[in-house]
PDB file of C-alpha atoms in Angstrom:
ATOM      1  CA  UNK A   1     -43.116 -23.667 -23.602  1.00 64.00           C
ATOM      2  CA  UNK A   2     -44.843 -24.696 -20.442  1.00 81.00           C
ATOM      3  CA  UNK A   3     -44.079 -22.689 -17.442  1.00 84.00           C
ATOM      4  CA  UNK A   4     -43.406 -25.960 -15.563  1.00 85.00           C
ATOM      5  CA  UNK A   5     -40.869 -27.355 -18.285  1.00 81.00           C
ATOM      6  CA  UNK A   6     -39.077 -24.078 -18.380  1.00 79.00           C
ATOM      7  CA  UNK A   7     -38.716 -24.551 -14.644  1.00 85.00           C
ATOM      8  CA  UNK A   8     -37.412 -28.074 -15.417  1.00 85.00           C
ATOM      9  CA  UNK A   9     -35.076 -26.883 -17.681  1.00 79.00           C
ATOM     10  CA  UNK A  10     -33.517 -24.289 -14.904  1.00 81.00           C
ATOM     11  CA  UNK A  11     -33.407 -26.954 -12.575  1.00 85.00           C
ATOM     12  CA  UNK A  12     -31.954 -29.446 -14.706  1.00 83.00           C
ATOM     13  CA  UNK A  13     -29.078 -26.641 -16.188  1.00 80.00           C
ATOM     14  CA  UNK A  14     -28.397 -25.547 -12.612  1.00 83.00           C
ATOM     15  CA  UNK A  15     -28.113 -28.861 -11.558  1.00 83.00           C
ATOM     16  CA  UNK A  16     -25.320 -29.572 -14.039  1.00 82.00           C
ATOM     17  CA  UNK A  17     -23.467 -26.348 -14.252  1.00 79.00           C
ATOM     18  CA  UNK A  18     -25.005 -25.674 -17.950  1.00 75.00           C
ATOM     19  CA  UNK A  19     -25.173 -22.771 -19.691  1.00 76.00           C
ATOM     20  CA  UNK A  20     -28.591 -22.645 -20.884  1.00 73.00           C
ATOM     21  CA  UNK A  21     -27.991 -20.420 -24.422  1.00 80.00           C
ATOM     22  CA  UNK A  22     -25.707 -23.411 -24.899  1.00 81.00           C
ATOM     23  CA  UNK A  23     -28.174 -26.245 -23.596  1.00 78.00           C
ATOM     24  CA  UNK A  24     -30.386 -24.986 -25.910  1.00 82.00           C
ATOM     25  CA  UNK A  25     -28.170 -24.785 -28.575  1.00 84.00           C
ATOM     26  CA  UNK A  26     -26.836 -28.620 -28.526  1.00 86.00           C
ATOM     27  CA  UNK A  27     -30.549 -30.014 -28.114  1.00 85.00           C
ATOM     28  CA  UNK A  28     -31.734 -27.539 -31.759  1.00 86.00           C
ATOM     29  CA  UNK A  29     -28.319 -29.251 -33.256  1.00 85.00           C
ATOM     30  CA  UNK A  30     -29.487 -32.381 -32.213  1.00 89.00           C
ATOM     31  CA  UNK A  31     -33.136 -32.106 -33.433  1.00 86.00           C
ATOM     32  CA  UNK A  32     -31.667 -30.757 -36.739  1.00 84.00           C
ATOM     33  CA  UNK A  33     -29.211 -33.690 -36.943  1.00 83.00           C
ATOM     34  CA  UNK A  34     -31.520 -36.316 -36.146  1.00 87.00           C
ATOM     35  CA  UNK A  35     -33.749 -34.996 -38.887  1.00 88.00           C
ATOM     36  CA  UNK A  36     -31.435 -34.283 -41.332  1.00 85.00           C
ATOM     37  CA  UNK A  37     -31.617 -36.730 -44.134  1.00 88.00           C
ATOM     38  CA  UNK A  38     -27.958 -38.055 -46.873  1.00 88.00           C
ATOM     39  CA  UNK A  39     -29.873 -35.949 -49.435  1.00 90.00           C
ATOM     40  CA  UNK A  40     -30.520 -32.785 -47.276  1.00 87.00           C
ATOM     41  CA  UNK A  41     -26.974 -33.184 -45.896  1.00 84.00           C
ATOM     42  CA  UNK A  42     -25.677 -33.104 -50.020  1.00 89.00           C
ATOM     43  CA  UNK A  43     -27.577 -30.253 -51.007  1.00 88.00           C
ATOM     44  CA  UNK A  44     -26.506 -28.119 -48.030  1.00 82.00           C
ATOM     45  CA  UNK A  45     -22.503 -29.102 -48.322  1.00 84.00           C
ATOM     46  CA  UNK A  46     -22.965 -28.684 -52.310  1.00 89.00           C
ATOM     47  CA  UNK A  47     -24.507 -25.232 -51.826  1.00 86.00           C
ATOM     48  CA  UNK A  48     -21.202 -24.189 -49.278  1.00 82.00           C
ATOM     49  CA  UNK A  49     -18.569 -25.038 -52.074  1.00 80.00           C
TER      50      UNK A  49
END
C-alpha cells in the first residue's frame, strides 16, 4: 500500500471514530462478498454441514 493511501486511510478512520483492524475487516468482507459467486457460496455452506 501507498504511503499516501495509508495516510488516507488514518485520516479517513480518525475522521469517523473507526477502528481501523475493523475498517479493514468490513472492506476484505466486502471484497469477498462482492466476489463471491451462488456456486462458491454452495460449496462453502455444503462443506460447514
Amino acid at each position: 500500500m501507498e504511503k499516501e493511501d495509508l495516510e488516507f486511510l488514518k485520516e479517513y478512520s480518525s475522521m469517523n471514530n473507526l477502528n481501523m483492524s475493523s475498517f479493514v475487516r468490513n472492506l476484505i468482507l466486502d471484497k469477498i462478498y462482492d466476489e463471491i459467486t451462488e456456486e462458491d457460496e454452495k460449496r462453502i455452506l455444503k462443506r460447514w454441514e
